PDB file of C-alpha atoms in Angstrom:
ATOM      1  CA  MET A   1      13.112  30.900  -4.673  1.00  0.00           C
ATOM      2  CA  ALA A   2      14.040  29.020  -7.846  1.00  0.00           C
ATOM      3  CA  ILE A   3      17.230  27.779  -6.195  1.00  0.00           C
ATOM      4  CA  THR A   4      15.273  26.643  -3.125  1.00  0.00           C
ATOM      5  CA  LEU A   5      12.804  24.698  -5.282  1.00  0.00           C
ATOM      6  CA  LEU A   6      15.654  23.133  -7.241  1.00  0.00           C
ATOM      7  CA  LEU A   7      17.425  22.043  -4.062  1.00  0.00           C
ATOM      8  CA  SER A   8      14.186  20.645  -2.670  1.00  0.00           C
ATOM      9  CA  PHE A   9      13.517  18.696  -5.882  1.00  0.00           C
ATOM     10  CA  THR A  10      17.107  17.390  -5.929  1.00  0.00           C
ATOM     11  CA  ALA A  11      16.825  16.281  -2.295  1.00  0.00           C
ATOM     12  CA  CYS A  12      13.615  14.433  -3.127  1.00  0.00           C
ATOM     13  CA  ASN A  13      15.278  12.679  -6.058  1.00  0.00           C
ATOM     14  CA  ALA A  14      18.198  11.685  -3.847  1.00  0.00           C
ATOM     15  CA  LYS A  15      15.860   9.600  -1.707  1.00  0.00           C
ATOM     16  CA  ILE A  16      14.711   7.583  -4.719  1.00  0.00           C
ATOM     17  CA  LYS A  17      17.312   5.221  -6.152  1.00  0.00           C
ATOM     18  CA  ASN A  18      17.880   5.225  -9.926  1.00  0.00           C
ATOM     19  CA  ALA A  19      15.323   8.036 -10.195  1.00  0.00           C
ATOM     20  CA  LYS A  20      13.502   8.392 -13.504  1.00  0.00           C
ATOM     21  CA  THR A  21      11.504  11.562 -14.180  1.00  0.00           C
ATOM     22  CA  GLU A  22       8.543  11.985 -16.536  1.00  0.00           C
ATOM     23  CA  SER A  23       5.874  14.633 -17.101  1.00  0.00           C
ATOM     24  CA  VAL A  24       2.214  13.711 -17.609  1.00  0.00           C
ATOM     25  CA  LYS A  25      -1.107  15.522 -17.611  1.00  0.00           C
ATOM     26  CA  ILE A  26      -3.502  14.834 -14.752  1.00  0.00           C
ATOM     27  CA  TYR A  27      -6.873  16.558 -14.595  1.00  0.00           C
ATOM     28  CA  GLY A  28      -7.957  18.488 -11.531  1.00  0.00           C
ATOM     29  CA  ASN A  29      -8.863  21.982 -10.323  1.00  0.00           C
ATOM     30  CA  CYS A  30      -7.481  23.207  -7.040  1.00  0.00           C
ATOM     31  CA  GLY A  31      -5.098  22.915  -4.130  1.00  0.00           C
ATOM     32  CA  MET A  32      -7.253  20.199  -2.581  1.00  0.00           C
ATOM     33  CA  CYS A  33      -6.875  18.227  -5.817  1.00  0.00           C
ATOM     34  CA  GLU A  34      -3.120  18.741  -5.616  1.00  0.00           C
ATOM     35  CA  THR A  35      -2.988  17.275  -2.118  1.00  0.00           C
ATOM     36  CA  THR A  36      -5.060  14.222  -3.091  1.00  0.00           C
ATOM     37  CA  ILE A  37      -3.184  13.572  -6.343  1.00  0.00           C
ATOM     38  CA  GLU A  38       0.240  13.787  -4.716  1.00  0.00           C
ATOM     39  CA  LYS A  39      -0.796  11.691  -1.705  1.00  0.00           C
ATOM     40  CA  ALA A  40      -2.200   8.973  -3.961  1.00  0.00           C
ATOM     41  CA  GLY A  41       0.885   8.856  -6.166  1.00  0.00           C
ATOM     42  CA  ASN A  42       3.611   9.166  -3.560  1.00  0.00           C
ATOM     43  CA  VAL A  43       5.307   6.108  -2.076  1.00  0.00           C
ATOM     44  CA  LYS A  44       8.257   6.670   0.237  1.00  0.00           C
ATOM     45  CA  LYS A  45      11.601   6.057  -1.499  1.00  0.00           C
ATOM     46  CA  VAL A  46       9.745   4.660  -4.522  1.00  0.00           C
ATOM     47  CA  ALA A  47       7.667   7.403  -6.171  1.00  0.00           C
ATOM     48  CA  GLN A  48       7.152  11.147  -5.824  1.00  0.00           C
ATOM     49  CA  VAL A  49       4.492  13.224  -7.614  1.00  0.00           C
ATOM     50  CA  ASP A  50       4.566  17.011  -7.993  1.00  0.00           C
ATOM     51  CA  TRP A  51       1.344  18.346  -9.608  1.00  0.00           C
ATOM     52  CA  ASN A  52       0.744  21.928 -10.810  1.00  0.00           C
ATOM     53  CA  LYS A  53      -2.904  23.024 -10.544  1.00  0.00           C
ATOM     54  CA  ASP A  54      -2.445  25.752 -13.176  1.00  0.00           C
ATOM     55  CA  THR A  55      -0.843  23.693 -15.939  1.00  0.00           C
ATOM     56  CA  LYS A  56      -2.400  20.340 -14.863  1.00  0.00           C
ATOM     57  CA  MET A  57       1.038  18.820 -15.456  1.00  0.00           C
ATOM     58  CA  ALA A  58       2.590  16.399 -12.977  1.00  0.00           C
ATOM     59  CA  THR A  59       6.247  15.518 -12.601  1.00  0.00           C
ATOM     60  CA  LEU A  60       6.620  11.837 -11.717  1.00  0.00           C
ATOM     61  CA  THR A  61       9.902  10.798 -10.136  1.00  0.00           C
ATOM     62  CA  TYR A  62      10.229   7.108  -9.414  1.00  0.00           C
ATOM     63  CA  ASP A  63      12.494   4.070  -9.091  1.00  0.00           C
ATOM     64  CA  PRO A  64      11.816   2.064 -12.284  1.00  0.00           C
ATOM     65  CA  SER A  65      12.949  -1.156 -10.596  1.00  0.00           C
ATOM     66  CA  LYS A  66      10.035  -0.913  -8.144  1.00  0.00           C
ATOM     67  CA  THR A  67       7.231   0.832 -10.038  1.00  0.00           C
ATOM     68  CA  ASN A  68       6.325   2.497 -13.312  1.00  0.00           C
ATOM     69  CA  GLN A  69       4.261   5.350 -14.711  1.00  0.00           C
ATOM     70  CA  ASP A  70       1.181   3.169 -15.187  1.00  0.00           C
ATOM     71  CA  GLU A  71       1.103   2.048 -11.560  1.00  0.00           C
ATOM     72  CA  ILE A  72       1.429   5.633 -10.317  1.00  0.00           C
ATOM     73  CA  LEU A  73      -1.319   6.882 -12.631  1.00  0.00           C
ATOM     74  CA  LYS A  74      -3.601   3.984 -11.665  1.00  0.00           C
ATOM     75  CA  ARG A  75      -3.303   4.933  -7.985  1.00  0.00           C
ATOM     76  CA  ILE A  76      -4.160   8.522  -8.859  1.00  0.00           C
ATOM     77  CA  ALA A  77      -7.100   7.426 -11.026  1.00  0.00           C
ATOM     78  CA  LEU A  78      -8.410   5.282  -8.187  1.00  0.00           C
ATOM     79  CA  ALA A  79      -8.305   8.407  -6.013  1.00  0.00           C
ATOM     80  CA  GLY A  80     -10.623  10.162  -8.493  1.00  0.00           C
ATOM     81  CA  TYR A  81      -8.358  11.878 -11.030  1.00  0.00           C
ATOM     82  CA  ASP A  82      -8.162  11.191 -14.760  1.00  0.00           C
ATOM     83  CA  SER A  83      -5.002  11.232 -16.821  1.00  0.00           C
ATOM     84  CA  ASP A  84      -4.685  10.675 -20.563  1.00  0.00           C
ATOM     85  CA  GLN A  85      -3.933   7.030 -19.765  1.00  0.00           C
ATOM     86  CA  PHE A  86      -6.384   6.056 -17.015  1.00  0.00           C
ATOM     87  CA  LEU A  87      -9.908   7.054 -16.088  1.00  0.00           C
ATOM     88  CA  ALA A  88     -11.084   7.395 -12.498  1.00  0.00           C
ATOM     89  CA  PRO A  89     -14.064   5.171 -11.570  1.00  0.00           C
ATOM     90  CA  ASP A  90     -17.285   7.160 -11.964  1.00  0.00           C
ATOM     91  CA  ASP A  91     -18.376   6.534  -8.376  1.00  0.00           C
ATOM     92  CA  VAL A  92     -15.041   7.760  -7.000  1.00  0.00           C
ATOM     93  CA  TYR A  93     -15.132  10.892  -9.193  1.00  0.00           C
ATOM     94  CA  ALA A  94     -18.708  11.579  -8.027  1.00  0.00           C
ATOM     95  CA  LYS A  95     -17.569  11.613  -4.393  1.00  0.00           C
ATOM     96  CA  LEU A  96     -14.967  14.341  -4.975  1.00  0.00           C
ATOM     97  CA  PRO A  97     -15.825  17.725  -3.391  1.00  0.00           C
ATOM     98  CA  GLU A  98     -17.698  19.978  -5.811  1.00  0.00           C
ATOM     99  CA  CYS A  99     -14.703  22.270  -6.241  1.00  0.00           C
ATOM    100  CA  CYS A 100     -12.606  19.274  -7.308  1.00  0.00           C
ATOM    101  CA  GLN A 101     -14.977  17.930  -9.978  1.00  0.00           C
ATOM    102  CA  TYR A 102     -13.030  18.931 -13.090  1.00  0.00           C
ATOM    103  CA  ASP A 103     -14.351  18.692 -16.653  1.00  0.00           C
ATOM    104  CA  ARG A 104     -13.649  15.172 -17.918  1.00  0.00           C
ATOM    105  CA  VAL A 105     -12.599  16.283 -21.400  1.00  0.00           C
ATOM    106  CA  LYS A 106     -10.520  13.159 -22.073  1.00  0.00           C
ATOM    107  CA  LYS A 107     -13.085  10.652 -20.883  1.00  0.00           C
ATOM    108  CA  SER A 108     -13.640   8.702 -24.114  1.00  0.00           C
ATOM    109  CA  GLU A 109      -9.918   8.514 -24.904  1.00  0.00           C
ATOM    110  CA  THR A 110      -9.070   7.448 -21.364  1.00  0.00           C
ATOM    111  CA  VAL A 111     -11.658   4.658 -21.353  1.00  0.00           C
ATOM    112  CA  LYS A 112     -10.020   3.254 -24.469  1.00  0.00           C
ATOM    113  CA  ALA A 113      -6.587   3.406 -22.840  1.00  0.00           C
ATOM    114  CA  VAL A 114      -7.827   1.529 -19.761  1.00  0.00           C
ATOM    115  CA  ALA A 115      -9.410  -1.146 -21.949  1.00  0.00           C
ATOM    116  CA  ILE A 116      -6.118  -1.661 -23.770  1.00  0.00           C
ATOM    117  CA  ASP A 117      -4.252  -1.925 -20.502  1.00  0.00           C
ATOM    118  CA  GLU A 118      -6.647  -4.521 -19.095  1.00  0.00           C
ATOM    119  CA  HIS A 119      -6.385  -6.497 -22.357  1.00  0.00           C
ATOM    120  CA  HIS A 120      -2.617  -6.470 -21.999  1.00  0.00           C
ATOM    121  CA  ASN A 121      -2.682  -7.545 -18.353  1.00  0.00           C
ATOM    122  CA  HIS A 122      -5.055 -10.456 -18.915  1.00  0.00           C
ATOM    123  CA  GLY A 123      -3.853 -11.560 -22.358  1.00  0.00           C
ATOM    124  CA  GLY A 124      -7.198 -10.531 -23.845  1.00  0.00           C
ATOM    125  CA  ALA A 125      -9.174 -12.699 -21.436  1.00  0.00           C
ATOM    126  CA  THR A 126     -12.214 -11.375 -19.654  1.00  0.00           C
ATOM    127  CA  ASP A 127     -12.980 -14.406 -17.514  1.00  0.00           C
ATOM    128  CA  LYS A 128     -14.112 -13.096 -14.127  1.00  0.00           C
ATOM    129  CA  SER A 129     -12.798 -16.117 -12.214  1.00  0.00           C
ATOM    130  CA  THR A 130      -9.287 -15.411 -13.506  1.00  0.00           C
ATOM    131  CA  GLU A 131      -9.525 -11.765 -12.519  1.00  0.00           C
ATOM    132  CA  THR A 132     -10.788 -12.671  -9.042  1.00  0.00           C
ATOM    133  CA  LYS A 133      -7.909 -15.075  -8.555  1.00  0.00           C
ATOM    134  CA  GLN A 134      -5.421 -12.350  -9.492  1.00  0.00           C
ATOM    135  CA  GLU A 135      -7.084  -9.905  -7.119  1.00  0.00           C
ATOM    136  CA  VAL A 136      -6.828 -12.347  -4.204  1.00  0.00           C
ATOM    137  CA  ASN A 137      -3.179 -13.063  -5.029  1.00  0.00           C
ATOM    138  CA  GLN A 138      -2.364  -9.366  -4.786  1.00  0.00           C
ATOM    139  CA  LEU A 139      -2.620  -9.522  -1.004  1.00  0.00           C
ATOM    140  CA  LYS A 140      -1.846 -13.201  -0.439  1.00  0.00           C
ATOM    141  CA  SER A 141       1.897 -12.598  -0.727  1.00  0.00           C
ATOM    142  CA  VAL A 142       1.625  -9.636   1.660  1.00  0.00           C
ATOM    143  CA  PHE A 143      -0.172 -11.729   4.268  1.00  0.00           C
ATOM    144  CA  GLU A 144       2.181 -14.720   3.942  1.00  0.00           C
ATOM    145  CA  ASN A 145       5.237 -12.495   4.398  1.00  0.00           C
ATOM    146  CA  TYR A 146       3.616 -10.825   7.397  1.00  0.00           C
ATOM    147  CA  PHE A 147       3.170 -14.241   9.042  1.00  0.00           C
ATOM    148  CA  ALA A 148       6.815 -15.097   8.285  1.00  0.00           C
ATOM    149  CA  LEU A 149       7.889 -11.865   9.976  1.00  0.00           C
ATOM    150  CA  LYS A 150       5.699 -12.656  12.971  1.00  0.00           C
ATOM    151  CA  ASP A 151       7.278 -16.113  13.284  1.00  0.00           C
ATOM    152  CA  ALA A 152      10.768 -14.562  13.235  1.00  0.00           C
ATOM    153  CA  LEU A 153       9.812 -12.302  16.137  1.00  0.00           C
ATOM    154  CA  VAL A 154       8.383 -15.279  18.028  1.00  0.00           C
ATOM    155  CA  LYS A 155      11.928 -16.688  17.772  1.00  0.00           C
ATOM    156  CA  SER A 156      13.369 -13.315  18.881  1.00  0.00           C
ATOM    157  CA  ASP A 157      15.621 -13.483  15.824  1.00  0.00           C
ATOM    158  CA  GLY A 158      16.337  -9.895  14.775  1.00  0.00           C
ATOM    159  CA  ASN A 159      18.423 -10.915  11.762  1.00  0.00           C
ATOM    160  CA  LEU A 160      15.692 -13.199  10.431  1.00  0.00           C
ATOM    161  CA  ALA A 161      13.011 -10.593  11.148  1.00  0.00           C
ATOM    162  CA  SER A 162      14.971  -8.042   9.133  1.00  0.00           C
ATOM    163  CA  ALA A 163      15.223 -10.452   6.199  1.00  0.00           C
ATOM    164  CA  LYS A 164      11.521 -11.305   6.369  1.00  0.00           C
ATOM    165  CA  ALA A 165      10.637  -7.598   6.552  1.00  0.00           C
ATOM    166  CA  LYS A 166      12.572  -7.051   3.332  1.00  0.00           C
ATOM    167  CA  GLU A 167      10.471  -9.759   1.654  1.00  0.00           C
ATOM    168  CA  LEU A 168       7.307  -8.168   3.033  1.00  0.00           C
ATOM    169  CA  LEU A 169       8.405  -4.790   1.694  1.00  0.00           C
ATOM    170  CA  ASN A 170       8.885  -6.307  -1.762  1.00  0.00           C
ATOM    171  CA  ALA A 171       5.395  -7.824  -1.558  1.00  0.00           C
ATOM    172  CA  LEU A 172       3.867  -4.481  -0.536  1.00  0.00           C
ATOM    173  CA  ASN A 173       5.551  -2.666  -3.403  1.00  0.00           C
ATOM    174  CA  ALA A 174       4.394  -5.341  -5.858  1.00  0.00           C
ATOM    175  CA  VAL A 175       0.675  -4.914  -5.099  1.00  0.00           C
ATOM    176  CA  GLN A 176      -1.245  -3.787  -8.191  1.00  0.00           C
ATOM    177  CA  MET A 177      -4.052  -1.707  -6.801  1.00  0.00           C
ATOM    178  CA  ASN A 178      -6.186  -1.876  -9.922  1.00  0.00           C
ATOM    179  CA  LYS A 179      -6.682  -5.591  -9.175  1.00  0.00           C
ATOM    180  CA  LEU A 180      -7.942  -5.037  -5.612  1.00  0.00           C
ATOM    181  CA  SER A 181     -11.637  -5.124  -4.790  1.00  0.00           C
ATOM    182  CA  ASN A 182     -13.290  -1.791  -3.984  1.00  0.00           C
ATOM    183  CA  GLU A 183     -13.222  -2.493  -0.237  1.00  0.00           C
ATOM    184  CA  GLU A 184      -9.599  -3.643  -0.345  1.00  0.00           C
ATOM    185  CA  HIS A 185      -8.586  -0.604  -2.344  1.00  0.00           C
ATOM    186  CA  THR A 186     -10.265   1.803   0.084  1.00  0.00           C
ATOM    187  CA  VAL A 187      -8.412   0.318   3.050  1.00  0.00           C
ATOM    188  CA  TRP A 188      -5.177  -0.092   1.073  1.00  0.00           C
ATOM    189  CA  MET A 189      -5.077   3.631   0.270  1.00  0.00           C
ATOM    190  CA  LYS A 190      -5.552   4.355   3.975  1.00  0.00           C
ATOM    191  CA  VAL A 191      -2.875   2.028   5.371  1.00  0.00           C
ATOM    192  CA  MET A 192      -0.346   1.558   2.537  1.00  0.00           C
ATOM    193  CA  LYS A 193       2.135   4.256   3.567  1.00  0.00           C
ATOM    194  CA  ASP A 194       2.080   3.210   7.232  1.00  0.00           C
ATOM    195  CA  LEU A 195       2.584  -0.448   6.295  1.00  0.00           C
ATOM    196  CA  ILE A 196       5.619   0.477   4.216  1.00  0.00           C
ATOM    197  CA  PHE A 197       6.925   2.846   6.916  1.00  0.00           C
ATOM    198  CA  ASP A 198       6.827   0.219   9.675  1.00  0.00           C
ATOM    199  CA  THR A 199       8.176  -2.549   7.449  1.00  0.00           C
ATOM    200  CA  GLU A 200      11.107  -0.385   6.363  1.00  0.00           C
ATOM    201  CA  HIS A 201      11.997   0.320   9.996  1.00  0.00           C
ATOM    202  CA  ILE A 202      11.863  -3.373  10.874  1.00  0.00           C
ATOM    203  CA  GLU A 203      14.048  -4.201   7.872  1.00  0.00           C
ATOM    204  CA  GLU A 204      16.613  -1.508   8.701  1.00  0.00           C
ATOM    205  CA  THR A 205      17.456  -2.810  12.210  1.00  0.00           C
ATOM    206  CA  LYS A 206      18.446  -6.108  13.816  1.00  0.00           C
ATOM    207  CA  ASP A 207      17.218  -4.989  17.260  1.00  0.00           C
ATOM    208  CA  ASP A 208      14.160  -7.139  17.984  1.00  0.00           C
ATOM    209  CA  GLY A 209      12.939  -4.621  20.585  1.00  0.00           C
ATOM    210  CA  HIS A 210      12.753  -1.828  18.019  1.00  0.00           C
ATOM    211  CA  GLN A 211      11.327  -4.252  15.483  1.00  0.00           C
ATOM    212  CA  ARG A 212       8.533  -5.162  17.887  1.00  0.00           C
ATOM    213  CA  ASP A 213       7.646  -1.492  18.405  1.00  0.00           C
ATOM    214  CA  HIS A 214       6.948  -1.197  14.686  1.00  0.00           C
ATOM    215  CA  PHE A 215       5.351  -4.650  14.469  1.00  0.00           C
ATOM    216  CA  ASN A 216       2.687  -3.380  16.858  1.00  0.00           C
ATOM    217  CA  THR A 217       1.457  -0.623  14.520  1.00  0.00           C
ATOM    218  CA  LEU A 218       2.139  -2.796  11.459  1.00  0.00           C
ATOM    219  CA  SER A 219      -0.247  -5.403  12.866  1.00  0.00           C
ATOM    220  CA  ASP A 220      -2.957  -2.823  13.580  1.00  0.00           C
ATOM    221  CA  ASN A 221      -2.932  -1.709   9.935  1.00  0.00           C
ATOM    222  CA  MET A 222      -2.592  -5.246   8.593  1.00  0.00           C
ATOM    223  CA  TYR A 223      -5.692  -6.194  10.612  1.00  0.00           C
ATOM    224  CA  GLN A 224      -7.732  -3.581   8.728  1.00  0.00           C
ATOM    225  CA  LEU A 225      -6.626  -5.133   5.447  1.00  0.00           C
ATOM    226  CA  PHE A 226      -7.431  -8.676   6.599  1.00  0.00           C
ATOM    227  CA  LYS A 227     -10.952  -7.614   7.588  1.00  0.00           C
ATOM    228  CA  VAL A 228     -11.888  -6.666   4.008  1.00  0.00           C
ATOM    229  CA  SER A 229     -10.039  -9.494   2.231  1.00  0.00           C
ATOM    230  CA  LYS A 230     -11.430 -12.927   1.457  1.00  0.00           C
ATOM    231  CA  GLN A 231      -9.532 -15.637   3.317  1.00  0.00           C
ATOM    232  CA  GLU A 232      -9.219 -19.288   2.323  1.00  0.00           C
ATOM    233  CA  THR A 233      -8.636 -20.282   5.968  1.00  0.00           C
ATOM    234  CA  PRO A 234      -9.417 -18.566   9.295  1.00  0.00           C
ATOM    235  CA  THR A 235      -7.005 -15.967  10.650  1.00  0.00           C
ATOM    236  CA  TYR A 236      -6.758 -15.357  14.384  1.00  0.00           C
ATOM    237  CA  TYR A 237      -6.444 -11.874  15.845  1.00  0.00           C
ATOM    238  CA  GLN A 238      -4.597 -12.184  19.159  1.00  0.00           C
ATOM    239  CA  HIS A 239      -3.828  -9.842  22.041  1.00  0.00           C
ATOM    240  CA  CYS A 240      -1.114  -9.567  24.685  1.00  0.00           C
ATOM    241  CA  PRO A 241      -2.099  -7.240  27.570  1.00  0.00           C
ATOM    242  CA  MET A 242       1.491  -6.801  28.784  1.00  0.00           C
ATOM    243  CA  ALA A 243       3.116  -5.706  25.515  1.00  0.00           C
ATOM    244  CA  ASN A 244       3.639  -2.081  24.493  1.00  0.00           C
ATOM    245  CA  ASN A 245       4.596  -1.028  28.030  1.00  0.00           C
ATOM    246  CA  GLY A 246       1.439  -2.479  29.533  1.00  0.00           C
ATOM    247  CA  LYS A 247      -0.870  -0.819  26.988  1.00  0.00           C
ATOM    248  CA  GLY A 248      -1.381  -4.086  25.155  1.00  0.00           C
ATOM    249  CA  ALA A 249      -0.628  -5.052  21.565  1.00  0.00           C
ATOM    250  CA  ASN A 250      -2.194  -7.246  18.908  1.00  0.00           C
ATOM    251  CA  TRP A 251      -1.040  -9.493  16.098  1.00  0.00           C
ATOM    252  CA  LEU A 252      -2.437 -11.867  13.486  1.00  0.00           C
ATOM    253  CA  SER A 253      -1.772 -15.590  13.333  1.00  0.00           C
ATOM    254  CA  LYS A 254      -2.658 -18.542  11.121  1.00  0.00           C
ATOM    255  CA  GLU A 255      -3.077 -20.741  14.193  1.00  0.00           C
ATOM    256  CA  ASN A 256      -5.298 -20.367  17.247  1.00  0.00           C
ATOM    257  CA  THR A 257      -2.514 -21.420  19.629  1.00  0.00           C
ATOM    258  CA  VAL A 258      -0.874 -18.304  21.074  1.00  0.00           C
ATOM    259  CA  LYS A 259       2.803 -17.785  20.211  1.00  0.00           C
ATOM    260  CA  ASN A 260       3.645 -14.288  21.383  1.00  0.00           C
ATOM    261  CA  PRO A 261       5.813 -12.263  18.945  1.00  0.00           C
ATOM    262  CA  TYR A 262       6.371  -9.493  21.510  1.00  0.00           C
ATOM    263  CA  TYR A 263       8.096 -11.658  24.123  1.00  0.00           C
ATOM    264  CA  GLY A 264       9.074 -14.888  22.363  1.00  0.00           C
ATOM    265  CA  SER A 265      10.253 -17.663  24.663  1.00  0.00           C
ATOM    266  CA  LYS A 266      10.140 -15.339  27.697  1.00  0.00           C
ATOM    267  CA  MET A 267       6.335 -15.432  27.707  1.00  0.00           C
ATOM    268  CA  LEU A 268       5.480 -17.490  24.647  1.00  0.00           C
ATOM    269  CA  SER A 269       1.868 -18.273  25.589  1.00  0.00           C
ATOM    270  CA  CYS A 270       0.989 -14.865  27.061  1.00  0.00           C
ATOM    271  CA  GLY A 271      -2.169 -13.612  25.346  1.00  0.00           C
ATOM    272  CA  LYS A 272      -5.415 -14.840  23.873  1.00  0.00           C
ATOM    273  CA  THR A 273      -7.393 -14.933  20.643  1.00  0.00           C
ATOM    274  CA  VAL A 274      -9.866 -12.044  20.594  1.00  0.00           C
ATOM    275  CA  GLU A 275     -11.312 -12.502  17.096  1.00  0.00           C
ATOM    276  CA  THR A 276     -11.455 -15.091  14.330  1.00  0.00           C
ATOM    277  CA  ILE A 277     -11.439 -13.595  10.842  1.00  0.00           C
ATOM    278  CA  GLU A 278     -13.063 -15.844   8.237  1.00  0.00           C
TER     279      GLU A 278
END
């Protein structure tokens, strides 16, 4: 069994480039806690969390060029679980199932650690307008790179779409969840892994047909994120009834004029705007 676990752990590490491993304490009670903690911390090919419910110790394995211990622990805290560095929001902790509501023995120390971290991030400033601007910017780069990917597919340019997907992937990995609004964070936790999954597949191929298959589901999840994010200008949610083998497919655009990313020049104007997001 020990050999099997070792091989499994080694295989996991092999998927993460330049893997760095650290052990930290994360508070929780049961197997349900384990599932939530690991799901919140894991990011495909970037970070892997293995938490032990008996010892309360977690092994963090991650690519230090793409993330760090703080970012992983913040995601876990925002899912309801304290560490010695970051405290879960009280309202999120309160919503945990009764069996998962662990004793918050490190609460006062953790609050201090969070305060220090926020001071570091904002240079000691507490101006709410500055914080709001940073929160908006967290997703602005994601949205702009999504639009660039959409435009590449409108041109039916698989090479360009792959390059734009790589930029989108970088933007997704750069999002600091602690700077998202509560609504954004809730949706982000729901769609993050699928956004990364589809973007990786688009980046890994030059075949615009395969790219469009993943752009379909990417757009569905991106739409959920747009709906809870404040926009400076309107965004248009558009629909093509013929895409996706006649099942229909959607996408988001900065302009109301339809430019179909699923067919390009073959049927450039096929579709219509079904919603304006403001």
